[in-house]
């Protein structure tokens, strides 16, 4: 199971904040670090999060991520940047929930030959099945664009896997971050969660983002707790809690 830390747009257009988040995550044992690049019309400079980071930043980020033995993922909505980003060494892609049926974007991503994570936050199972029949080298991400724990619906991870035979990840949008640990029981192929810095600046993904100073502990907990899932087989084990009673148990 991969652990993917998403900076997303939580840098709010600041190269300094983006670099601080990036260098902090490079020292934590996540598998992939992800940024988000929205459609070109989004970047009108009317707000900090609507300031586009330059391609030169992503090139340097790719080098730093790879030197840290991690992969770089880009959640992208702008098909016009796919080739340039692919050339700098992006390892995998993510599409945003409202782009599940964006065939132009998906076609551009498929041509790179890299894995594509498809977020399903605003889709039903019929839409998801249709995509699974049309695209290869993909993984779905079950998420809900809703911060309520009652609407997290973790059982949908299994539903998507069973209906499509496609590996399915989980993306955290719930404001109760412990849901990440509950999700482990449904054996997602990956866990996606947003990360924010510890400043007072704006974070577009705020309540469901994990503060950078808590990410290491979160990742360590995930790595430990996933061991508790096991393989589902029920077999005899030696009584290590009360070894003197082992003969009685037999």
PDB file of C-alpha atoms in Angstrom:
ATOM      1  CA  UNK A   1       0.000   0.000   0.000  1.00  0.00           C
ATOM      2  CA  UNK A   2       1.383   3.381  -1.073  1.00  0.00           C
ATOM      3  CA  UNK A   3       1.223   6.472   1.098  1.00  0.00           C
ATOM      4  CA  UNK A   4       0.839   9.660  -0.930  1.00  0.00           C
ATOM      5  CA  UNK A   5       1.200  13.077   0.697  1.00  0.00           C
ATOM      6  CA  UNK A   6      -0.547  15.825  -1.244  1.00  0.00           C
ATOM      7  CA  UNK A   7       0.721  19.376  -1.037  1.00  0.00           C
ATOM      8  CA  UNK A   8      -1.980  20.216  -3.546  1.00  0.00           C
ATOM      9  CA  UNK A   9      -2.498  23.988  -3.591  1.00  0.00           C
ATOM     10  CA  UNK A  10      -1.658  24.452   0.096  1.00  0.00           C
ATOM     11  CA  UNK A  11       1.428  26.454  -0.886  1.00  0.00           C
ATOM     12  CA  UNK A  12      -1.050  29.233  -1.920  1.00  0.00           C
ATOM     13  CA  UNK A  13       1.180  30.414  -4.736  1.00  0.00           C
ATOM     14  CA  UNK A  14       4.267  30.857  -2.555  1.00  0.00           C
ATOM     15  CA  UNK A  15       7.449  29.157  -3.739  1.00  0.00           C
ATOM     16  CA  UNK A  16       8.883  29.473  -0.224  1.00  0.00           C
ATOM     17  CA  UNK A  17       5.926  27.681   1.365  1.00  0.00           C
ATOM     18  CA  UNK A  18       5.971  25.036  -1.371  1.00  0.00           C
ATOM     19  CA  UNK A  19       9.689  24.429  -0.786  1.00  0.00           C
ATOM     20  CA  UNK A  20       9.223  24.187   2.983  1.00  0.00           C
ATOM     21  CA  UNK A  21       6.431  21.625   2.602  1.00  0.00           C
ATOM     22  CA  UNK A  22       8.444  19.700   0.044  1.00  0.00           C
ATOM     23  CA  UNK A  23      11.675  19.512   2.040  1.00  0.00           C
ATOM     24  CA  UNK A  24       9.733  18.520   5.148  1.00  0.00           C
ATOM     25  CA  UNK A  25       8.002  15.675   3.342  1.00  0.00           C
ATOM     26  CA  UNK A  26      11.239  14.459   1.770  1.00  0.00           C
ATOM     27  CA  UNK A  27      12.433  13.573   5.293  1.00  0.00           C
ATOM     28  CA  UNK A  28       9.301  11.507   6.012  1.00  0.00           C
ATOM     29  CA  UNK A  29       8.821   7.927   4.696  1.00  0.00           C
ATOM     30  CA  UNK A  30       5.920   8.596   2.331  1.00  0.00           C
ATOM     31  CA  UNK A  31       6.030   6.906  -1.076  1.00  0.00           C
ATOM     32  CA  UNK A  32       4.909   9.801  -3.252  1.00  0.00           C
ATOM     33  CA  UNK A  33       4.573  13.570  -2.984  1.00  0.00           C
ATOM     34  CA  UNK A  34       1.874  15.259  -5.013  1.00  0.00           C
ATOM     35  CA  UNK A  35       1.197  18.788  -6.220  1.00  0.00           C
ATOM     36  CA  UNK A  36      -1.965  20.047  -7.876  1.00  0.00           C
ATOM     37  CA  UNK A  37      -2.128  22.080 -11.086  1.00  0.00           C
ATOM     38  CA  UNK A  38      -5.538  23.376 -12.050  1.00  0.00           C
ATOM     39  CA  UNK A  39      -6.864  24.375 -15.486  1.00  0.00           C
ATOM     40  CA  UNK A  40      -5.182  27.452 -17.001  1.00  0.00           C
ATOM     41  CA  UNK A  41      -8.268  29.674 -16.526  1.00  0.00           C
ATOM     42  CA  UNK A  42      -8.030  29.125 -12.767  1.00  0.00           C
ATOM     43  CA  UNK A  43      -4.801  31.122 -12.503  1.00  0.00           C
ATOM     44  CA  UNK A  44      -5.951  34.734 -12.736  1.00  0.00           C
ATOM     45  CA  UNK A  45      -3.818  35.969  -9.786  1.00  0.00           C
ATOM     46  CA  UNK A  46      -6.941  37.218  -8.008  1.00  0.00           C
ATOM     47  CA  UNK A  47      -6.054  35.203  -4.920  1.00  0.00           C
ATOM     48  CA  UNK A  48      -2.832  33.590  -3.592  1.00  0.00           C
ATOM     49  CA  UNK A  49      -4.028  30.074  -4.439  1.00  0.00           C
ATOM     50  CA  UNK A  50      -4.633  31.280  -8.004  1.00  0.00           C
ATOM     51  CA  UNK A  51      -0.961  32.051  -8.574  1.00  0.00           C
ATOM     52  CA  UNK A  52       0.767  29.486 -10.788  1.00  0.00           C
ATOM     53  CA  UNK A  53       4.102  28.112  -9.608  1.00  0.00           C
ATOM     54  CA  UNK A  54       6.637  28.173 -12.496  1.00  0.00           C
ATOM     55  CA  UNK A  55       7.640  25.030 -14.329  1.00  0.00           C
ATOM     56  CA  UNK A  56      11.195  25.565 -13.082  1.00  0.00           C
ATOM     57  CA  UNK A  57       9.940  24.942  -9.528  1.00  0.00           C
ATOM     58  CA  UNK A  58       8.394  21.600 -10.491  1.00  0.00           C
ATOM     59  CA  UNK A  59      11.616  20.597 -12.257  1.00  0.00           C
ATOM     60  CA  UNK A  60      13.622  21.258  -9.091  1.00  0.00           C
ATOM     61  CA  UNK A  61      10.939  19.537  -7.012  1.00  0.00           C
ATOM     62  CA  UNK A  62      11.154  16.418  -9.181  1.00  0.00           C
ATOM     63  CA  UNK A  63      14.911  16.232  -8.634  1.00  0.00           C
ATOM     64  CA  UNK A  64      14.574  16.642  -4.867  1.00  0.00           C
ATOM     65  CA  UNK A  65      11.778  14.066  -4.645  1.00  0.00           C
ATOM     66  CA  UNK A  66      13.710  11.517  -6.692  1.00  0.00           C
ATOM     67  CA  UNK A  67      16.890  12.134  -4.689  1.00  0.00           C
ATOM     68  CA  UNK A  68      14.810  11.278  -1.606  1.00  0.00           C
ATOM     69  CA  UNK A  69      13.861   7.919  -3.195  1.00  0.00           C
ATOM     70  CA  UNK A  70      10.239   8.956  -3.633  1.00  0.00           C
ATOM     71  CA  UNK A  71       7.964   9.398  -6.624  1.00  0.00           C
ATOM     72  CA  UNK A  72       6.403  12.606  -7.858  1.00  0.00           C
ATOM     73  CA  UNK A  73       2.697  12.757  -8.622  1.00  0.00           C
ATOM     74  CA  UNK A  74       0.852  15.658 -10.231  1.00  0.00           C
ATOM     75  CA  UNK A  75      -2.883  16.126  -9.838  1.00  0.00           C
ATOM     76  CA  UNK A  76      -3.535  17.911 -13.085  1.00  0.00           C
ATOM     77  CA  UNK A  77      -6.432  19.579 -14.843  1.00  0.00           C
ATOM     78  CA  UNK A  78      -4.480  21.315 -17.641  1.00  0.00           C
ATOM     79  CA  UNK A  79      -3.869  18.930 -20.536  1.00  0.00           C
ATOM     80  CA  UNK A  80      -1.640  21.535 -22.190  1.00  0.00           C
ATOM     81  CA  UNK A  81       1.060  21.015 -19.547  1.00  0.00           C
ATOM     82  CA  UNK A  82       1.143  17.217 -19.586  1.00  0.00           C
ATOM     83  CA  UNK A  83       4.039  16.839 -22.017  1.00  0.00           C
ATOM     84  CA  UNK A  84       6.241  19.435 -20.290  1.00  0.00           C
ATOM     85  CA  UNK A  85       5.618  17.902 -16.873  1.00  0.00           C
ATOM     86  CA  UNK A  86       6.206  14.418 -18.225  1.00  0.00           C
ATOM     87  CA  UNK A  87       9.574  15.560 -19.555  1.00  0.00           C
ATOM     88  CA  UNK A  88      10.728  16.697 -16.097  1.00  0.00           C
ATOM     89  CA  UNK A  89      10.102  13.227 -14.675  1.00  0.00           C
ATOM     90  CA  UNK A  90       6.614  13.058 -13.176  1.00  0.00           C
ATOM     91  CA  UNK A  91       6.062   9.435 -12.136  1.00  0.00           C
ATOM     92  CA  UNK A  92       2.264   9.301 -11.914  1.00  0.00           C
ATOM     93  CA  UNK A  93      -0.802  11.447 -12.420  1.00  0.00           C
ATOM     94  CA  UNK A  94      -4.020  12.176 -10.597  1.00  0.00           C
ATOM     95  CA  UNK A  95      -7.200  13.596 -12.080  1.00  0.00           C
ATOM     96  CA  UNK A  96      -9.582  15.664  -9.982  1.00  0.00           C
ATOM     97  CA  UNK A  97     -13.052  14.407  -9.156  1.00  0.00           C
ATOM     98  CA  UNK A  98     -14.878  16.539 -11.717  1.00  0.00           C
ATOM     99  CA  UNK A  99     -12.557  15.326 -14.513  1.00  0.00           C
ATOM    100  CA  UNK A 100     -13.506  11.641 -14.378  1.00  0.00           C
ATOM    101  CA  UNK A 101     -15.130  11.957 -17.806  1.00  0.00           C
ATOM    102  CA  UNK A 102     -12.637  14.449 -19.267  1.00  0.00           C
ATOM    103  CA  UNK A 103     -11.557  12.374 -22.265  1.00  0.00           C
ATOM    104  CA  UNK A 104      -9.201  15.033 -23.659  1.00  0.00           C
ATOM    105  CA  UNK A 105      -7.205  15.157 -20.436  1.00  0.00           C
ATOM    106  CA  UNK A 106      -7.253  11.394 -19.988  1.00  0.00           C
ATOM    107  CA  UNK A 107      -6.048  10.842 -23.542  1.00  0.00           C
ATOM    108  CA  UNK A 108      -3.063  13.115 -22.934  1.00  0.00           C
ATOM    109  CA  UNK A 109      -2.213  11.303 -19.714  1.00  0.00           C
ATOM    110  CA  UNK A 110      -2.563   7.826 -21.234  1.00  0.00           C
ATOM    111  CA  UNK A 111       0.004   8.698 -23.892  1.00  0.00           C
ATOM    112  CA  UNK A 112       2.671   9.166 -21.199  1.00  0.00           C
ATOM    113  CA  UNK A 113       2.382   5.515 -20.140  1.00  0.00           C
ATOM    114  CA  UNK A 114       2.403   6.538 -16.461  1.00  0.00           C
ATOM    115  CA  UNK A 115      -0.088   5.345 -13.851  1.00  0.00           C
ATOM    116  CA  UNK A 116      -3.193   7.517 -13.496  1.00  0.00           C
ATOM    117  CA  UNK A 117      -5.113   7.847 -10.238  1.00  0.00           C
ATOM    118  CA  UNK A 118      -8.725   8.794 -10.931  1.00  0.00           C
ATOM    119  CA  UNK A 119     -10.554  10.564  -8.126  1.00  0.00           C
ATOM    120  CA  UNK A 120     -14.233   9.608  -7.920  1.00  0.00           C
ATOM    121  CA  UNK A 121     -15.507  12.217  -5.450  1.00  0.00           C
ATOM    122  CA  UNK A 122     -18.529  13.272  -7.503  1.00  0.00           C
ATOM    123  CA  UNK A 123     -19.226  10.034  -9.408  1.00  0.00           C
ATOM    124  CA  UNK A 124     -21.495   7.039  -8.960  1.00  0.00           C
ATOM    125  CA  UNK A 125     -20.582   3.414  -9.573  1.00  0.00           C
ATOM    126  CA  UNK A 126     -22.036   3.381 -13.103  1.00  0.00           C
ATOM    127  CA  UNK A 127     -19.673   6.168 -14.210  1.00  0.00           C
ATOM    128  CA  UNK A 128     -16.758   4.405 -12.554  1.00  0.00           C
ATOM    129  CA  UNK A 129     -17.509   1.086 -14.269  1.00  0.00           C
ATOM    130  CA  UNK A 130     -17.642   2.800 -17.674  1.00  0.00           C
ATOM    131  CA  UNK A 131     -14.206   4.331 -17.139  1.00  0.00           C
ATOM    132  CA  UNK A 132     -12.762   1.004 -15.992  1.00  0.00           C
ATOM    133  CA  UNK A 133     -13.854  -0.559 -19.285  1.00  0.00           C
ATOM    134  CA  UNK A 134     -12.212   2.198 -21.316  1.00  0.00           C
ATOM    135  CA  UNK A 135      -8.911   2.916 -19.538  1.00  0.00           C
ATOM    136  CA  UNK A 136      -5.929   0.821 -18.466  1.00  0.00           C
ATOM    137  CA  UNK A 137      -3.038   1.447 -16.085  1.00  0.00           C
ATOM    138  CA  UNK A 138      -5.324   3.261 -13.670  1.00  0.00           C
ATOM    139  CA  UNK A 139      -6.290   3.188 -10.019  1.00  0.00           C
ATOM    140  CA  UNK A 140      -9.459   4.688  -8.644  1.00  0.00           C
ATOM    141  CA  UNK A 141      -9.506   6.858  -5.531  1.00  0.00           C
ATOM    142  CA  UNK A 142     -12.594   6.594  -3.400  1.00  0.00           C
ATOM    143  CA  UNK A 143     -13.215   9.911  -1.721  1.00  0.00           C
ATOM    144  CA  UNK A 144     -16.137  12.124  -0.852  1.00  0.00           C
ATOM    145  CA  UNK A 145     -15.963  15.894  -1.297  1.00  0.00           C
ATOM    146  CA  UNK A 146     -17.577  16.197   2.087  1.00  0.00           C
ATOM    147  CA  UNK A 147     -15.889  16.581   5.456  1.00  0.00           C
ATOM    148  CA  UNK A 148     -18.550  14.698   7.447  1.00  0.00           C
ATOM    149  CA  UNK A 149     -17.493  11.406   8.985  1.00  0.00           C
ATOM    150  CA  UNK A 150     -20.994  10.028   8.372  1.00  0.00           C
ATOM    151  CA  UNK A 151     -20.563  10.522   4.626  1.00  0.00           C
ATOM    152  CA  UNK A 152     -17.097   9.010   4.310  1.00  0.00           C
ATOM    153  CA  UNK A 153     -18.559   5.636   3.239  1.00  0.00           C
ATOM    154  CA  UNK A 154     -15.407   3.525   3.416  1.00  0.00           C
ATOM    155  CA  UNK A 155     -17.279   0.425   2.249  1.00  0.00           C
ATOM    156  CA  UNK A 156     -17.282   1.998  -1.225  1.00  0.00           C
ATOM    157  CA  UNK A 157     -13.589   1.071  -1.508  1.00  0.00           C
ATOM    158  CA  UNK A 158     -14.580  -2.585  -1.677  1.00  0.00           C
ATOM    159  CA  UNK A 159     -17.577  -1.829  -3.908  1.00  0.00           C
ATOM    160  CA  UNK A 160     -15.389  -0.130  -6.514  1.00  0.00           C
ATOM    161  CA  UNK A 161     -12.788  -2.909  -6.403  1.00  0.00           C
ATOM    162  CA  UNK A 162     -15.420  -5.653  -6.698  1.00  0.00           C
ATOM    163  CA  UNK A 163     -17.343  -3.978  -9.530  1.00  0.00           C
ATOM    164  CA  UNK A 164     -14.338  -2.959 -11.642  1.00  0.00           C
ATOM    165  CA  UNK A 165     -11.477  -5.308 -10.657  1.00  0.00           C
ATOM    166  CA  UNK A 166      -9.342  -2.149 -10.476  1.00  0.00           C
ATOM    167  CA  UNK A 167      -7.136  -1.315  -7.496  1.00  0.00           C
ATOM    168  CA  UNK A 168      -8.804   1.365  -5.405  1.00  0.00           C
ATOM    169  CA  UNK A 169      -7.171   3.908  -3.113  1.00  0.00           C
ATOM    170  CA  UNK A 170      -8.675   6.135  -0.441  1.00  0.00           C
ATOM    171  CA  UNK A 171      -8.440   9.922  -0.382  1.00  0.00           C
ATOM    172  CA  UNK A 172      -9.026  11.727   2.909  1.00  0.00           C
ATOM    173  CA  UNK A 173     -11.460  14.648   2.844  1.00  0.00           C
ATOM    174  CA  UNK A 174     -12.892  14.051   6.309  1.00  0.00           C
ATOM    175  CA  UNK A 175     -12.007  16.461   9.092  1.00  0.00           C
ATOM    176  CA  UNK A 176     -11.457  13.501  11.427  1.00  0.00           C
ATOM    177  CA  UNK A 177      -8.010  12.351  10.336  1.00  0.00           C
ATOM    178  CA  UNK A 178      -8.294   9.059  12.221  1.00  0.00           C
ATOM    179  CA  UNK A 179     -10.456   7.865   9.334  1.00  0.00           C
ATOM    180  CA  UNK A 180      -7.136   7.077   7.611  1.00  0.00           C
ATOM    181  CA  UNK A 181      -6.588   4.287  10.129  1.00  0.00           C
ATOM    182  CA  UNK A 182     -10.133   2.942   9.752  1.00  0.00           C
ATOM    183  CA  UNK A 183      -9.628   2.838   5.972  1.00  0.00           C
ATOM    184  CA  UNK A 184      -6.804   0.322   6.381  1.00  0.00           C
ATOM    185  CA  UNK A 185      -9.345  -2.417   7.135  1.00  0.00           C
ATOM    186  CA  UNK A 186     -10.690  -2.061   3.583  1.00  0.00           C
ATOM    187  CA  UNK A 187      -7.227  -2.641   2.101  1.00  0.00           C
ATOM    188  CA  UNK A 188      -6.949   0.355  -0.222  1.00  0.00           C
ATOM    189  CA  UNK A 189      -4.132   0.253  -2.755  1.00  0.00           C
ATOM    190  CA  UNK A 190      -2.964   3.666  -1.547  1.00  0.00           C
ATOM    191  CA  UNK A 191      -3.792   6.379   0.965  1.00  0.00           C
ATOM    192  CA  UNK A 192      -3.926   9.996  -0.187  1.00  0.00           C
ATOM    193  CA  UNK A 193      -3.980  12.829   2.329  1.00  0.00           C
ATOM    194  CA  UNK A 194      -3.335  16.570   2.096  1.00  0.00           C
ATOM    195  CA  UNK A 195      -0.572  18.254   4.060  1.00  0.00           C
ATOM    196  CA  UNK A 196      -0.439  21.859   5.241  1.00  0.00           C
ATOM    197  CA  UNK A 197       2.296  23.894   6.867  1.00  0.00           C
ATOM    198  CA  UNK A 198       2.101  25.259  10.386  1.00  0.00           C
ATOM    199  CA  UNK A 199       1.751  28.890   9.362  1.00  0.00           C
ATOM    200  CA  UNK A 200      -1.307  31.104   9.696  1.00  0.00           C
ATOM    201  CA  UNK A 201      -1.510  31.437   5.926  1.00  0.00           C
ATOM    202  CA  UNK A 202      -4.460  30.181   3.953  1.00  0.00           C
ATOM    203  CA  UNK A 203      -4.708  26.466   3.159  1.00  0.00           C
ATOM    204  CA  UNK A 204      -7.233  25.626   0.408  1.00  0.00           C
ATOM    205  CA  UNK A 205      -7.401  22.118   1.883  1.00  0.00           C
ATOM    206  CA  UNK A 206      -7.546  23.049   5.517  1.00  0.00           C
ATOM    207  CA  UNK A 207      -9.693  20.980   7.881  1.00  0.00           C
ATOM    208  CA  UNK A 208      -8.878  17.683   6.169  1.00  0.00           C
ATOM    209  CA  UNK A 209      -5.160  18.466   5.736  1.00  0.00           C
ATOM    210  CA  UNK A 210      -2.637  17.083   8.213  1.00  0.00           C
ATOM    211  CA  UNK A 211      -0.179  19.628   9.659  1.00  0.00           C
ATOM    212  CA  UNK A 212       3.369  18.949   8.526  1.00  0.00           C
ATOM    213  CA  UNK A 213       4.613  18.469  12.097  1.00  0.00           C
ATOM    214  CA  UNK A 214       2.127  15.585  12.554  1.00  0.00           C
ATOM    215  CA  UNK A 215       2.724  13.782   9.269  1.00  0.00           C
ATOM    216  CA  UNK A 216       5.659  11.645  10.452  1.00  0.00           C
ATOM    217  CA  UNK A 217       3.673  10.264  13.371  1.00  0.00           C
ATOM    218  CA  UNK A 218       0.665   9.641  11.096  1.00  0.00           C
ATOM    219  CA  UNK A 219       2.786   7.721   8.603  1.00  0.00           C
ATOM    220  CA  UNK A 220       4.418   5.665  11.356  1.00  0.00           C
ATOM    221  CA  UNK A 221       0.975   4.771  12.716  1.00  0.00           C
ATOM    222  CA  UNK A 222      -0.204   3.707   9.272  1.00  0.00           C
ATOM    223  CA  UNK A 223       2.876   1.541   8.705  1.00  0.00           C
ATOM    224  CA  UNK A 224       2.335  -0.141  12.081  1.00  0.00           C
ATOM    225  CA  UNK A 225      -1.437  -0.555  11.996  1.00  0.00           C
ATOM    226  CA  UNK A 226      -1.538  -2.018   8.496  1.00  0.00           C
ATOM    227  CA  UNK A 227       0.283  -5.051   9.929  1.00  0.00           C
ATOM    228  CA  UNK A 228      -2.805  -5.812  12.020  1.00  0.00           C
ATOM    229  CA  UNK A 229      -4.950  -6.565   8.938  1.00  0.00           C
ATOM    230  CA  UNK A 230      -3.358  -9.968   8.345  1.00  0.00           C
ATOM    231  CA  UNK A 231      -4.304 -12.388   5.590  1.00  0.00           C
ATOM    232  CA  UNK A 232      -7.721 -13.454   6.870  1.00  0.00           C
ATOM    233  CA  UNK A 233      -6.730 -17.052   7.581  1.00  0.00           C
ATOM    234  CA  UNK A 234      -7.758 -18.414  10.972  1.00  0.00           C
ATOM    235  CA  UNK A 235      -5.090 -20.794  12.249  1.00  0.00           C
ATOM    236  CA  UNK A 236      -3.863 -22.106  15.560  1.00  0.00           C
ATOM    237  CA  UNK A 237      -1.235 -19.967  17.233  1.00  0.00           C
ATOM    238  CA  UNK A 238       0.842 -20.591  20.295  1.00  0.00           C
ATOM    239  CA  UNK A 239      -0.580 -18.978  23.442  1.00  0.00           C
ATOM    240  CA  UNK A 240       2.014 -16.272  24.089  1.00  0.00           C
ATOM    241  CA  UNK A 241      -0.193 -14.319  26.508  1.00  0.00           C
ATOM    242  CA  UNK A 242      -0.429 -17.199  28.997  1.00  0.00           C
ATOM    243  CA  UNK A 243       2.255 -19.691  27.968  1.00  0.00           C
ATOM    244  CA  UNK A 244       1.682 -21.864  31.037  1.00  0.00           C
ATOM    245  CA  UNK A 245      -1.828 -22.599  29.770  1.00  0.00           C
ATOM    246  CA  UNK A 246      -0.683 -23.582  26.279  1.00  0.00           C
ATOM    247  CA  UNK A 247      -1.068 -27.296  26.930  1.00  0.00           C
ATOM    248  CA  UNK A 248      -4.610 -26.753  28.228  1.00  0.00           C
ATOM    249  CA  UNK A 249      -5.521 -24.805  25.108  1.00  0.00           C
ATOM    250  CA  UNK A 250      -4.406 -27.714  22.984  1.00  0.00           C
TER     251      UNK A 250
END
